[in-house]
Amino acid sequence: MTGKILGLGVGPGDPELITVKALRLLRRAAVVAYPAPETGDSFARAVVARWIVPSQIEIAIRVPMESARFPAEAVYDAAARAIAEHADAGRDVAVLCQGDPFFYGSFMYLFARLADARRVEIVPGVSSLAACAAAAGWPLASRDEALIVLPATLGEEQLARRLADAEAAAIIKLGRHFAKVRRVVAQLGLSSSARYIERASLASERILLLDDVAPESVPYFSMILLHRRGGASR
Ligand SMILES: C[S@@+](CC[C@H](N)C(=O)[O-])C[C@H]1O[C@@H](n2cnc3c(N)ncnc32)[C@H](O)[C@@H]1O
């Protein structure tokens, strides 16, 4: 009997925001795999560290963060091979995914390599979108409004064009792109309709007006929520 490959959403950071199902499957898995930076700790692993036991085999998928090398094909090829070998030997493999696996998750690179030939099950997680909205008390969209999600990595013109008509937007992957996004939002006259949310659901969470943010302090785990009416309930 082959093992299952499980893409487990572990939520945005607060360990209490993992689902009952993801936790049950994580505890039963013989192997736990997770994305990690080239050096240092995995954020996804840290979320569930209290439940990982020494008898579980761990696979750290160390991905270079520089965009020129992303998505680091060779790293994902090797990780997919290692995961497949464990599954073929009858071991369930839990792949930890920060937030939700299918919302901009790197799990998709493994899914693309494994899903045709192996049993892969996805367990959805609380996404950063939901966590940021909850943290800021900033409803995402209501009634017939359209919500768009934009990566801050887009060019300035493209961001401006897409935000110009947007009723509600989430701008993710801020990091070093924050100053560019803030400039675009200000040029469109939308600064007072936006909030900056950093590390939602963690003890270090911060929620600020864009003008109060120091661009050099902006981490990867941050986003801007924008709503023309200043939040659906306001
Ligand atoms: C590659 S995407 C992964 C999203 C993840 N799969 C999810 O469901 O939230 C990473 C981006 O999600 C956002 N993000 C993830 N966790 C966050 C958090 N706790 N607080 C604020 N933004 C977060 C940031 O914009 C970050 O750059």
Short mmCIF file of N, CA and C in Angstrom, two decimals, residues 10-152:
data_model
loop_
_atom_site.label_atom_id
_atom_site.label_comp_id
_atom_site.label_asym_id
_atom_site.label_seq_id
_atom_site.Cartn_x
_atom_site.Cartn_y
_atom_site.Cartn_z
N VAL A 10 -1.28 25.15 7.08
CA VAL A 10 -1.10 25.26 8.54
C VAL A 10 -1.54 26.63 9.06
N GLY A 11 -2.07 27.47 8.16
CA GLY A 11 -2.58 28.77 8.59
C GLY A 11 -1.52 29.85 8.57
N PRO A 12 -1.91 31.06 8.97
CA PRO A 12 -1.06 32.25 8.76
C PRO A 12 0.06 32.43 9.77
N GLY A 13 0.06 31.69 10.86
CA GLY A 13 1.14 31.86 11.83
C GLY A 13 0.74 31.44 13.24
N ASP A 14 -0.42 31.86 13.69
CA ASP A 14 -0.90 31.46 15.01
C ASP A 14 -1.21 29.96 14.98
N PRO A 15 -0.53 29.14 15.82
CA PRO A 15 -0.77 27.69 15.78
C PRO A 15 -2.23 27.33 16.02
N GLU A 16 -2.98 28.18 16.69
CA GLU A 16 -4.39 27.86 16.94
C GLU A 16 -5.23 27.97 15.68
N LEU A 17 -4.65 28.51 14.61
CA LEU A 17 -5.41 28.66 13.36
C LEU A 17 -5.17 27.51 12.38
N ILE A 18 -4.57 26.42 12.84
CA ILE A 18 -4.50 25.21 12.01
C ILE A 18 -5.86 24.50 12.13
N THR A 19 -6.27 23.82 11.07
CA THR A 19 -7.57 23.12 11.15
C THR A 19 -7.41 21.81 11.93
N VAL A 20 -8.52 21.33 12.46
CA VAL A 20 -8.53 20.05 13.19
C VAL A 20 -8.05 18.94 12.25
N LYS A 21 -8.46 19.00 11.01
CA LYS A 21 -8.10 17.95 10.04
C LYS A 21 -6.60 17.97 9.74
N ALA A 22 -6.05 19.16 9.50
CA ALA A 22 -4.62 19.24 9.19
C ALA A 22 -3.80 18.72 10.38
N LEU A 23 -4.21 19.07 11.58
CA LEU A 23 -3.47 18.62 12.76
C LEU A 23 -3.54 17.10 12.91
N ARG A 24 -4.73 16.54 12.69
CA ARG A 24 -4.88 15.08 12.80
C ARG A 24 -3.95 14.38 11.79
N LEU A 25 -3.93 14.87 10.55
CA LEU A 25 -3.11 14.22 9.52
C LEU A 25 -1.62 14.43 9.77
N LEU A 26 -1.27 15.61 10.26
CA LEU A 26 0.14 15.89 10.59
C LEU A 26 0.64 14.91 11.65
N ARG A 27 -0.16 14.69 12.67
CA ARG A 27 0.27 13.81 13.77
C ARG A 27 0.44 12.37 13.31
N ARG A 28 -0.31 11.96 12.30
CA ARG A 28 -0.26 10.57 11.82
C ARG A 28 0.83 10.34 10.79
N ALA A 29 1.36 11.44 10.19
CA ALA A 29 2.29 11.29 9.07
C ALA A 29 3.66 10.80 9.54
N ALA A 30 4.24 9.86 8.80
CA ALA A 30 5.58 9.37 9.14
C ALA A 30 6.66 10.37 8.72
N VAL A 31 6.34 11.15 7.68
CA VAL A 31 7.33 12.08 7.13
C VAL A 31 6.71 13.48 7.10
N VAL A 32 7.50 14.49 7.48
CA VAL A 32 7.03 15.87 7.44
C VAL A 32 8.00 16.68 6.58
N ALA A 33 7.49 17.25 5.49
CA ALA A 33 8.32 18.08 4.60
C ALA A 33 7.84 19.52 4.68
N TYR A 34 8.75 20.47 4.46
CA TYR A 34 8.35 21.89 4.54
C TYR A 34 9.36 22.75 3.79
N PRO A 35 8.85 23.87 3.22
CA PRO A 35 9.78 24.81 2.59
C PRO A 35 10.57 25.56 3.66
N ALA A 36 11.80 25.91 3.32
CA ALA A 36 12.65 26.63 4.27
C ALA A 36 13.60 27.52 3.46
N PRO A 37 14.08 28.60 4.09
CA PRO A 37 15.06 29.42 3.37
C PRO A 37 16.38 28.67 3.21
N GLU A 38 17.30 29.21 2.41
CA GLU A 38 18.58 28.54 2.18
C GLU A 38 19.29 28.27 3.51
N THR A 39 19.21 29.25 4.41
CA THR A 39 19.71 29.03 5.77
C THR A 39 18.63 29.53 6.72
N GLY A 40 18.55 28.91 7.86
CA GLY A 40 17.58 29.37 8.85
C GLY A 40 16.34 28.49 8.92
N ASP A 41 15.39 28.95 9.73
CA ASP A 41 14.23 28.13 10.08
C ASP A 41 13.08 28.28 9.09
N SER A 42 12.29 27.23 9.03
CA SER A 42 11.09 27.24 8.18
C SER A 42 9.94 27.86 8.97
N PHE A 43 9.27 28.82 8.34
CA PHE A 43 8.12 29.46 8.99
C PHE A 43 7.00 28.44 9.18
N ALA A 44 6.72 27.65 8.13
CA ALA A 44 5.63 26.66 8.22
C ALA A 44 5.90 25.65 9.33
N ARG A 45 7.18 25.21 9.45
CA ARG A 45 7.51 24.25 10.50
C ARG A 45 7.33 24.87 11.87
N ALA A 46 7.75 26.15 12.00
CA ALA A 46 7.65 26.82 13.30
C ALA A 46 6.20 26.86 13.79
N VAL A 47 5.26 27.01 12.85
CA VAL A 47 3.85 27.10 13.24
C VAL A 47 3.40 25.83 13.96
N VAL A 48 3.91 24.68 13.50
CA VAL A 48 3.42 23.40 14.06
C VAL A 48 4.50 22.66 14.86
N ALA A 49 5.58 23.37 15.19
CA ALA A 49 6.74 22.71 15.83
C ALA A 49 6.34 21.91 17.07
N ARG A 50 5.38 22.42 17.84
CA ARG A 50 4.99 21.75 19.10
C ARG A 50 4.39 20.36 18.86
N TRP A 51 3.97 20.07 17.63
CA TRP A 51 3.33 18.77 17.37
C TRP A 51 4.24 17.80 16.61
N ILE A 52 5.42 18.25 16.20
CA ILE A 52 6.32 17.34 15.48
C ILE A 52 7.12 16.53 16.51
N VAL A 53 7.18 15.21 16.30
CA VAL A 53 7.87 14.35 17.26
C VAL A 53 9.13 13.76 16.63
N PRO A 54 10.12 13.36 17.47
CA PRO A 54 11.40 12.90 16.92
C PRO A 54 11.28 11.69 16.00
N SER A 55 10.25 10.88 16.15
CA SER A 55 10.13 9.69 15.28
C SER A 55 9.71 10.06 13.85
N GLN A 56 9.26 11.28 13.64
CA GLN A 56 8.88 11.69 12.28
C GLN A 56 10.13 12.07 11.49
N ILE A 57 10.19 11.60 10.25
CA ILE A 57 11.32 11.95 9.37
C ILE A 57 11.04 13.35 8.81
N GLU A 58 12.04 14.22 8.85
CA GLU A 58 11.81 15.59 8.36
C GLU A 58 12.58 15.85 7.05
N ILE A 59 11.94 16.53 6.15
CA ILE A 59 12.59 16.95 4.89
C ILE A 59 12.46 18.46 4.78
N ALA A 60 13.56 19.19 4.89
CA ALA A 60 13.53 20.64 4.69
C ALA A 60 13.80 20.91 3.21
N ILE A 61 12.85 21.58 2.57
CA ILE A 61 13.02 21.91 1.14
C ILE A 61 13.60 23.32 1.09
N ARG A 62 14.90 23.41 0.93
CA ARG A 62 15.58 24.72 1.05
C ARG A 62 15.59 25.40 -0.32
N VAL A 63 14.83 26.49 -0.39
CA VAL A 63 14.61 27.16 -1.67
C VAL A 63 15.32 28.52 -1.66
N PRO A 64 16.15 28.79 -2.69
CA PRO A 64 16.77 30.11 -2.76
C PRO A 64 15.69 31.17 -2.96
N MET A 65 15.79 32.29 -2.26
CA MET A 65 14.73 33.30 -2.32
C MET A 65 14.89 34.31 -3.45
N GLU A 66 16.09 34.38 -4.05
CA GLU A 66 16.28 35.37 -5.12
C GLU A 66 15.35 35.07 -6.28
N SER A 67 14.61 36.08 -6.74
CA SER A 67 13.58 35.82 -7.74
C SER A 67 14.16 35.29 -9.05
N ALA A 68 15.41 35.67 -9.37
CA ALA A 68 16.00 35.22 -10.63
C ALA A 68 16.12 33.69 -10.65
N ARG A 69 16.27 33.10 -9.48
CA ARG A 69 16.46 31.65 -9.44
C ARG A 69 15.16 30.91 -9.10
N PHE A 70 14.13 31.66 -8.80
CA PHE A 70 12.87 31.07 -8.41
C PHE A 70 12.13 30.63 -9.65
N PRO A 71 11.41 29.52 -9.72
CA PRO A 71 11.11 28.64 -8.62
C PRO A 71 12.10 27.50 -8.39
N ALA A 72 13.33 27.66 -8.72
CA ALA A 72 14.35 26.70 -8.32
C ALA A 72 13.97 25.27 -8.70
N GLU A 73 13.89 25.07 -10.00
CA GLU A 73 13.40 23.78 -10.52
C GLU A 73 14.09 22.56 -9.91
N ALA A 74 15.43 22.64 -9.81
CA ALA A 74 16.17 21.46 -9.34
C ALA A 74 15.81 21.12 -7.90
N VAL A 75 15.57 22.15 -7.10
CA VAL A 75 15.23 21.91 -5.68
C VAL A 75 13.90 21.17 -5.60
N TYR A 76 12.92 21.63 -6.40
CA TYR A 76 11.61 20.97 -6.35
C TYR A 76 11.65 19.58 -6.98
N ASP A 77 12.47 19.41 -8.02
CA ASP A 77 12.62 18.07 -8.61
C ASP A 77 13.12 17.09 -7.54
N ALA A 78 14.16 17.50 -6.82
CA ALA A 78 14.76 16.61 -5.81
C ALA A 78 13.77 16.35 -4.67
N ALA A 79 13.08 17.40 -4.24
CA ALA A 79 12.11 17.24 -3.14
C ALA A 79 10.98 16.30 -3.57
N ALA A 80 10.49 16.48 -4.80
CA ALA A 80 9.40 15.62 -5.29
C ALA A 80 9.86 14.16 -5.33
N ARG A 81 11.11 13.94 -5.75
CA ARG A 81 11.64 12.56 -5.79
C ARG A 81 11.69 11.96 -4.39
N ALA A 82 12.19 12.74 -3.42
CA ALA A 82 12.31 12.23 -2.04
C ALA A 82 10.93 11.92 -1.46
N ILE A 83 9.99 12.82 -1.71
CA ILE A 83 8.62 12.62 -1.19
C ILE A 83 7.99 11.39 -1.83
N ALA A 84 8.16 11.24 -3.15
CA ALA A 84 7.59 10.10 -3.86
C ALA A 84 8.17 8.78 -3.34
N GLU A 85 9.47 8.76 -3.05
CA GLU A 85 10.09 7.53 -2.54
C GLU A 85 9.48 7.12 -1.20
N HIS A 86 9.26 8.09 -0.32
CA HIS A 86 8.64 7.76 0.97
C HIS A 86 7.21 7.25 0.75
N ALA A 87 6.46 7.92 -0.11
CA ALA A 87 5.08 7.50 -0.37
C ALA A 87 5.06 6.09 -0.96
N ASP A 88 5.99 5.82 -1.89
CA ASP A 88 6.02 4.49 -2.52
C ASP A 88 6.39 3.41 -1.51
N ALA A 89 7.09 3.80 -0.45
CA ALA A 89 7.46 2.84 0.59
C ALA A 89 6.35 2.71 1.64
N GLY A 90 5.21 3.36 1.39
CA GLY A 90 4.05 3.19 2.28
C GLY A 90 3.94 4.22 3.37
N ARG A 91 4.79 5.25 3.31
CA ARG A 91 4.74 6.27 4.38
C ARG A 91 3.93 7.49 3.93
N ASP A 92 3.03 7.97 4.80
CA ASP A 92 2.32 9.22 4.51
C ASP A 92 3.28 10.39 4.69
N VAL A 93 3.24 11.33 3.75
CA VAL A 93 4.11 12.50 3.81
C VAL A 93 3.26 13.76 3.94
N ALA A 94 3.42 14.47 5.05
CA ALA A 94 2.73 15.75 5.24
C ALA A 94 3.63 16.86 4.74
N VAL A 95 3.15 17.61 3.75
CA VAL A 95 3.92 18.76 3.27
C VAL A 95 3.28 20.01 3.88
N LEU A 96 4.01 20.70 4.72
CA LEU A 96 3.46 21.86 5.43
C LEU A 96 3.43 23.07 4.52
N CYS A 97 2.30 23.75 4.51
CA CYS A 97 2.16 24.93 3.66
C CYS A 97 1.67 26.08 4.52
N GLN A 98 2.40 27.17 4.53
CA GLN A 98 1.96 28.34 5.30
C GLN A 98 0.66 28.86 4.68
N GLY A 99 -0.30 29.22 5.51
CA GLY A 99 -1.59 29.69 4.99
C GLY A 99 -2.33 28.56 4.32
N ASP A 100 -2.75 28.80 3.09
CA ASP A 100 -3.45 27.79 2.29
C ASP A 100 -2.55 27.32 1.16
N PRO A 101 -2.52 26.01 0.89
CA PRO A 101 -1.58 25.49 -0.12
C PRO A 101 -1.78 26.07 -1.51
N PHE A 102 -3.04 26.36 -1.87
CA PHE A 102 -3.34 26.79 -3.23
C PHE A 102 -3.56 28.30 -3.35
N PHE A 103 -3.20 29.04 -2.31
CA PHE A 103 -3.23 30.51 -2.43
C PHE A 103 -1.77 30.98 -2.47
N TYR A 104 -1.23 31.10 -3.66
CA TYR A 104 0.17 31.51 -3.88
C TYR A 104 1.16 30.63 -3.10
N GLY A 105 0.81 29.37 -2.88
CA GLY A 105 1.69 28.51 -2.08
C GLY A 105 2.73 27.80 -2.94
N SER A 106 3.94 27.64 -2.41
CA SER A 106 4.98 26.94 -3.18
C SER A 106 4.65 25.46 -3.32
N PHE A 107 3.68 24.97 -2.52
CA PHE A 107 3.26 23.58 -2.64
C PHE A 107 2.84 23.25 -4.08
N MET A 108 2.37 24.26 -4.80
CA MET A 108 1.91 24.02 -6.17
C MET A 108 3.02 23.44 -7.05
N TYR A 109 4.28 23.81 -6.76
CA TYR A 109 5.39 23.28 -7.57
C TYR A 109 5.56 21.78 -7.34
N LEU A 110 5.29 21.33 -6.12
CA LEU A 110 5.36 19.89 -5.83
C LEU A 110 4.13 19.18 -6.39
N PHE A 111 2.99 19.81 -6.22
CA PHE A 111 1.74 19.24 -6.72
C PHE A 111 1.85 18.96 -8.22
N ALA A 112 2.42 19.93 -8.94
CA ALA A 112 2.55 19.77 -10.40
C ALA A 112 3.43 18.57 -10.74
N ARG A 113 4.39 18.26 -9.88
CA ARG A 113 5.31 17.15 -10.15
C ARG A 113 4.76 15.80 -9.69
N LEU A 114 3.83 15.81 -8.73
CA LEU A 114 3.44 14.56 -8.08
C LEU A 114 2.02 14.09 -8.37
N ALA A 115 1.13 15.03 -8.66
CA ALA A 115 -0.31 14.69 -8.62
C ALA A 115 -0.75 13.70 -9.69
N ASP A 116 -0.05 13.66 -10.83
CA ASP A 116 -0.48 12.73 -11.89
C ASP A 116 -0.26 11.28 -11.51
N ALA A 117 0.83 11.02 -10.82
CA ALA A 117 1.21 9.62 -10.59
C ALA A 117 1.02 9.14 -9.15
N ARG A 118 0.71 10.07 -8.24
CA ARG A 118 0.61 9.68 -6.83
C ARG A 118 -0.69 10.18 -6.22
N ARG A 119 -1.04 9.62 -5.06
CA ARG A 119 -2.23 10.11 -4.34
C ARG A 119 -1.85 11.37 -3.58
N VAL A 120 -2.42 12.50 -3.97
CA VAL A 120 -2.14 13.76 -3.29
C VAL A 120 -3.45 14.33 -2.76
N GLU A 121 -3.48 14.66 -1.48
CA GLU A 121 -4.69 15.25 -0.89
C GLU A 121 -4.34 16.65 -0.36
N ILE A 122 -5.22 17.60 -0.63
CA ILE A 122 -4.98 18.98 -0.16
C ILE A 122 -5.91 19.25 1.01
N VAL A 123 -5.35 19.79 2.07
CA VAL A 123 -6.18 20.23 3.20
C VAL A 123 -6.07 21.76 3.26
N PRO A 124 -7.16 22.45 2.95
CA PRO A 124 -7.08 23.92 2.90
C PRO A 124 -6.75 24.50 4.27
N GLY A 125 -6.15 25.69 4.23
CA GLY A 125 -5.80 26.35 5.49
C GLY A 125 -6.35 27.76 5.53
N VAL A 126 -6.27 28.38 6.69
CA VAL A 126 -6.66 29.79 6.82
C VAL A 126 -5.60 30.61 6.09
N SER A 127 -6.01 31.34 5.07
CA SER A 127 -5.03 32.08 4.27
C SER A 127 -4.66 33.40 4.96
N SER A 128 -3.56 33.98 4.50
CA SER A 128 -3.14 35.28 5.04
C SER A 128 -4.17 36.35 4.72
N LEU A 129 -4.88 36.18 3.63
CA LEU A 129 -5.91 37.14 3.24
C LEU A 129 -6.98 37.21 4.34
N ALA A 130 -7.44 36.05 4.76
CA ALA A 130 -8.47 36.00 5.81
C ALA A 130 -7.89 36.52 7.13
N ALA A 131 -6.64 36.13 7.41
CA ALA A 131 -6.03 36.53 8.69
C ALA A 131 -5.81 38.04 8.75
N CYS A 132 -5.39 38.64 7.65
CA CYS A 132 -5.14 40.10 7.63
C CYS A 132 -6.45 40.87 7.77
N ALA A 133 -7.48 40.40 7.06
CA ALA A 133 -8.79 41.07 7.17
C ALA A 133 -9.29 41.01 8.60
N ALA A 134 -9.14 39.86 9.22
CA ALA A 134 -9.61 39.70 10.61
C ALA A 134 -8.80 40.58 11.55
N ALA A 135 -7.48 40.60 11.36
CA ALA A 135 -6.61 41.37 12.26
C ALA A 135 -6.93 42.86 12.18
N ALA A 136 -7.18 43.33 10.96
CA ALA A 136 -7.39 44.77 10.76
C ALA A 136 -8.84 45.18 10.97
N GLY A 137 -9.74 44.20 11.13
CA GLY A 137 -11.16 44.53 11.21
C GLY A 137 -11.59 45.20 9.92
N TRP A 138 -11.15 44.63 8.79
CA TRP A 138 -11.24 45.28 7.49
C TRP A 138 -11.88 44.29 6.53
N PRO A 139 -13.22 44.23 6.49
CA PRO A 139 -13.88 43.24 5.62
C PRO A 139 -13.36 43.31 4.20
N LEU A 140 -13.19 42.17 3.55
CA LEU A 140 -12.54 42.14 2.24
C LEU A 140 -13.44 42.67 1.13
N ALA A 141 -14.66 42.19 1.07
CA ALA A 141 -15.59 42.61 0.01
C ALA A 141 -16.98 42.14 0.38
N SER A 142 -17.98 42.83 -0.15
CA SER A 142 -19.35 42.40 0.11
C SER A 142 -20.22 42.62 -1.12
N ARG A 143 -21.39 42.01 -1.07
CA ARG A 143 -22.40 42.15 -2.14
C ARG A 143 -21.80 41.94 -3.53
N ASP A 144 -21.91 42.93 -4.42
CA ASP A 144 -21.45 42.71 -5.80
C ASP A 144 -20.06 43.31 -6.04
N GLU A 145 -19.32 43.56 -4.97
CA GLU A 145 -17.96 44.09 -5.15
C GLU A 145 -16.99 43.02 -5.64
N ALA A 146 -16.01 43.45 -6.41
CA ALA A 146 -14.97 42.53 -6.86
C ALA A 146 -13.70 42.79 -6.05
N LEU A 147 -13.06 41.72 -5.63
CA LEU A 147 -11.80 41.80 -4.87
C LEU A 147 -10.67 41.28 -5.75
N ILE A 148 -9.58 42.04 -5.89
CA ILE A 148 -8.46 41.53 -6.66
C ILE A 148 -7.24 41.35 -5.75
N VAL A 149 -6.42 40.37 -6.08
CA VAL A 149 -5.18 40.12 -5.36
C VAL A 149 -4.03 40.42 -6.31
N LEU A 150 -3.13 41.30 -5.88
CA LEU A 150 -2.01 41.69 -6.74
C LEU A 150 -0.68 41.43 -6.02
N PRO A 151 0.26 40.77 -6.65
CA PRO A 151 1.59 40.66 -6.07
C PRO A 151 2.33 41.99 -6.24
N ALA A 152 2.98 42.45 -5.18
CA ALA A 152 3.71 43.73 -5.22
C ALA A 152 4.89 43.67 -6.17
#
